[in-house]
Tab-separated table of C-alpha atoms in Angstrom:
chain	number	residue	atom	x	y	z
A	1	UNK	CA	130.748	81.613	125.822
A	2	UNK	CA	132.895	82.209	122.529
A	3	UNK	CA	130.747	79.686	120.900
A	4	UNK	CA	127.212	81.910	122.075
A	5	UNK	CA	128.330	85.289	120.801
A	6	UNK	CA	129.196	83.237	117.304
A	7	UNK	CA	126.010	82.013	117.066
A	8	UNK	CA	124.600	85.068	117.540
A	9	UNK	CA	126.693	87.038	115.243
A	10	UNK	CA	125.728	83.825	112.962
A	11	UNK	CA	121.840	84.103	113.519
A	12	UNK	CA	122.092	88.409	113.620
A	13	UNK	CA	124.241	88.107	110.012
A	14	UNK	CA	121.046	85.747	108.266
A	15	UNK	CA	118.133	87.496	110.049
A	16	UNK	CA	119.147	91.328	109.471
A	17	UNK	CA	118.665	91.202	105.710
A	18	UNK	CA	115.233	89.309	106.195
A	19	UNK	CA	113.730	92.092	108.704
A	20	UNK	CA	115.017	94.700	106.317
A	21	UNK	CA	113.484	93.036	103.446
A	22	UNK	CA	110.371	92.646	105.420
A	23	UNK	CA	110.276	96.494	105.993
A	24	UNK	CA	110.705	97.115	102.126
A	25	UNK	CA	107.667	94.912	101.432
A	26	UNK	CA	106.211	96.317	104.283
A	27	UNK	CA	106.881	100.177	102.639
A	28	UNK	CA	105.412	98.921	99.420
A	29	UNK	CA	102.325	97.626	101.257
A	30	UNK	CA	101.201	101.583	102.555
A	31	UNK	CA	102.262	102.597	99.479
A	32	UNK	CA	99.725	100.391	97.769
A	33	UNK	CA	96.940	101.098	100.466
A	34	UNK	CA	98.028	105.034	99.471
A	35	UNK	CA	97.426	104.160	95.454
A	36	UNK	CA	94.644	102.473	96.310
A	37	UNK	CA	93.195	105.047	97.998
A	38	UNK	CA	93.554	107.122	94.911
A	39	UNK	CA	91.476	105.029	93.119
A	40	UNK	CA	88.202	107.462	93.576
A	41	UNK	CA	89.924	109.335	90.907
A	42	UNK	CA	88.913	106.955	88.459
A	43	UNK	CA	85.562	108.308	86.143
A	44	UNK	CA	84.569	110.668	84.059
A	45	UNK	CA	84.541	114.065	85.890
A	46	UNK	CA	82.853	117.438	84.322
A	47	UNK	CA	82.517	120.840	85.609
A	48	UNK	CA	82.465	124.465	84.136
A	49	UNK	CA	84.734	127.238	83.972
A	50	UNK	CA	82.866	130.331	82.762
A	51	UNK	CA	81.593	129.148	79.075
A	52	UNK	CA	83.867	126.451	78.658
A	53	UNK	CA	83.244	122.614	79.721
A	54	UNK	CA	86.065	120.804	81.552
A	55	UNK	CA	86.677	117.288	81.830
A	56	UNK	CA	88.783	114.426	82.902
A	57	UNK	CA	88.590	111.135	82.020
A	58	UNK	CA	90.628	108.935	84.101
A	59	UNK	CA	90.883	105.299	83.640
A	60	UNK	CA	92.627	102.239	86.139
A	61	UNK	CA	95.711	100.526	83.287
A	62	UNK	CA	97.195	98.415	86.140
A	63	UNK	CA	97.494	98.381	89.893
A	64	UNK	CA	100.099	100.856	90.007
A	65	UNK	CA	99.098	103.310	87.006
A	66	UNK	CA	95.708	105.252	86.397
A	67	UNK	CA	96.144	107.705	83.007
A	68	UNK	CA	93.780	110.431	82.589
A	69	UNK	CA	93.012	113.044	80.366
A	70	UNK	CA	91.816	116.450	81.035
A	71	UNK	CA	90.373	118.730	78.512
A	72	UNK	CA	88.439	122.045	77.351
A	73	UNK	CA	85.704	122.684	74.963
A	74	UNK	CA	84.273	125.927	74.200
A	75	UNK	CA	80.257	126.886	74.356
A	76	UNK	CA	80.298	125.689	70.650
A	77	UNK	CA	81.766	122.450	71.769
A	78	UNK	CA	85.326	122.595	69.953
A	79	UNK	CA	87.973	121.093	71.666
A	80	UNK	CA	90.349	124.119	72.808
A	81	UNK	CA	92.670	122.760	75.473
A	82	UNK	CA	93.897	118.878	76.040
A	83	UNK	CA	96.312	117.150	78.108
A	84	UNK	CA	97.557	113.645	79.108
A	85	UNK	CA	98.058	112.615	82.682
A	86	UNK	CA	99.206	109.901	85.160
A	87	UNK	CA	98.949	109.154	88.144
A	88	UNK	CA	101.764	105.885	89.166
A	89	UNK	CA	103.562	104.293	91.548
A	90	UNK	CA	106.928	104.093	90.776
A	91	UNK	CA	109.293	101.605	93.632
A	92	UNK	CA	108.293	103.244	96.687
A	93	UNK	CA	106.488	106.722	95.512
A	94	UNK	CA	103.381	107.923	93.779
A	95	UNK	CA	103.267	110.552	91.143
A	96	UNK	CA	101.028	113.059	89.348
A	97	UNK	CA	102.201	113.142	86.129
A	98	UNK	CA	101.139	115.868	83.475
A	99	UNK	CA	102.570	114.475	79.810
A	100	UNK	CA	103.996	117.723	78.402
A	101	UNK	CA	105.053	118.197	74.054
A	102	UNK	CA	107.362	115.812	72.936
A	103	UNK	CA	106.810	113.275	75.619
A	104	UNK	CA	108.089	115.203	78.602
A	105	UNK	CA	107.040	114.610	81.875
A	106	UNK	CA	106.346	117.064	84.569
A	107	UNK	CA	106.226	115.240	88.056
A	108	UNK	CA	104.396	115.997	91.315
A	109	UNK	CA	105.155	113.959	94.211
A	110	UNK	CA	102.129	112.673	96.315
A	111	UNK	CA	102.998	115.031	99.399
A	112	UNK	CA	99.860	113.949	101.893
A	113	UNK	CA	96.521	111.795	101.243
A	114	UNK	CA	93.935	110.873	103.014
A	115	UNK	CA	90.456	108.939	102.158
A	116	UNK	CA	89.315	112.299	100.244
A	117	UNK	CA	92.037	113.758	99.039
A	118	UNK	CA	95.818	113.699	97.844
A	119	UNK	CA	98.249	116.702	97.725
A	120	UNK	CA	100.419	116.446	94.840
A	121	UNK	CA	103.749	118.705	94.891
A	122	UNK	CA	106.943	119.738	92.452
A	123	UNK	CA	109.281	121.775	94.282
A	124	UNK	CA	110.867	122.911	90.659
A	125	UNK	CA	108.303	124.643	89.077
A	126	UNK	CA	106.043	127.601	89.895
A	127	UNK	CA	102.738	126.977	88.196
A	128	UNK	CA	101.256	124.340	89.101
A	129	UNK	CA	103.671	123.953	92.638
A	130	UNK	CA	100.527	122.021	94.374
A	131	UNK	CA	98.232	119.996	92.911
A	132	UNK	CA	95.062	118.986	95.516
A	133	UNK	CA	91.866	116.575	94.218
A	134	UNK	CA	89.650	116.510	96.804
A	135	UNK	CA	86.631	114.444	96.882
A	136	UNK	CA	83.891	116.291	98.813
A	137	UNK	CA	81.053	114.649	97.910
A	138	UNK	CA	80.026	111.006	96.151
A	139	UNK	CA	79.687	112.377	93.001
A	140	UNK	CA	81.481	115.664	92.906
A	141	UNK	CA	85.304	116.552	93.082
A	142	UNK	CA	87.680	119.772	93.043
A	143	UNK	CA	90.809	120.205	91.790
A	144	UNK	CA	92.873	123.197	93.327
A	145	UNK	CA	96.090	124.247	91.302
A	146	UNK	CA	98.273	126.667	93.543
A	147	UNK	CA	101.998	128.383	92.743
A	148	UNK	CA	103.725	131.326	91.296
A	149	UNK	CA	102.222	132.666	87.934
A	150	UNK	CA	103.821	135.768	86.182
A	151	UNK	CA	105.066	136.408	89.595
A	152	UNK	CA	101.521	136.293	91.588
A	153	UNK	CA	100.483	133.602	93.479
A	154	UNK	CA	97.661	131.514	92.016
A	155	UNK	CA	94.503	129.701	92.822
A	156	UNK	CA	92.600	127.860	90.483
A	157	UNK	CA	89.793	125.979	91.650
A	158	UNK	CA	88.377	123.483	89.017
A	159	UNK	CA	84.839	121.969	90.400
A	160	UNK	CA	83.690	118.665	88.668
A	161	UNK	CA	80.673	116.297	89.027
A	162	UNK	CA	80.808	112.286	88.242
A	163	UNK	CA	78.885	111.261	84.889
């Protein structure tokens, strides 16, 4: 009997680690399917806003990391607003990442997704707090920006089309 409950302490001791390491790879798997999923993001996008022209270009580097590029021209076609983004998979979580002056990163943490859209969030800051792309049709997208501005809550819906 003494020998039974060894062996199973034995056999518990060198399968625990394996089922726990099988739930890790399992946790990267969704979170792969969940990049993945993002990966409608990735074209050339164009809308307006009033008299200006907004784009983003966003472009696939590596499985886990798609960097993009949003900017503004005016009706003269000077470039009056630009900005570097990411989105990326870092161990077990996916970011929006909007590359601020002097390399510093503001990150929103993929809050919900489904085949059509992904809910970015950062808890610290007030404007942008939510970041949502949805995909509502095959060749158009919005991109809602919500959160605290100057003390008013803000919506800013950004409508593009696929070129």
């Amino acid at each position: 009997m003494r020998t039974i409950k060894t062996s199973i302490l034995v056999i518990l001791i060198f399968l625990l680690p394996g089922m726990n390491a099988c739930k890790t790879q399992k946790q990267e798997t969704e979170n792969l399917t969940d990049f993945n999923r993002l990966k409608w993001i990735n074209n050339f996008w164009q809308g307006e806003q009033g008299d200006a022209k907004i784009t983003e270009n966003w472009n696939e580097k590596n499985p886990w990391l798609m960097e993009g590029i949003s900017y503004t021209t005016d009706k003269t076609g000077n470039r009056v607003f630009s900005q570097n983004m990411l989105i990326e998979q870092i161990e077990n979580k996916i970011y929006f990442v909007i590359i601020l002056p002097g390399n510093q990163r503001q990150k929103f943490e993929l809050d919900s997704i489904s085949d059509t859209s992904a809910v970015f969030k950062n808890e610290e800051d007030t404007y942008p707090l939510t970041i949502k792309y949805m995909h509502t049709s095959k060749n158009s997208m919005i991109v809602l920006l919500q959160g605290e501005n100057e003390g008013k809550m803000m919506n800013t819906e950004l409508k593009y089309a696929k070129q």
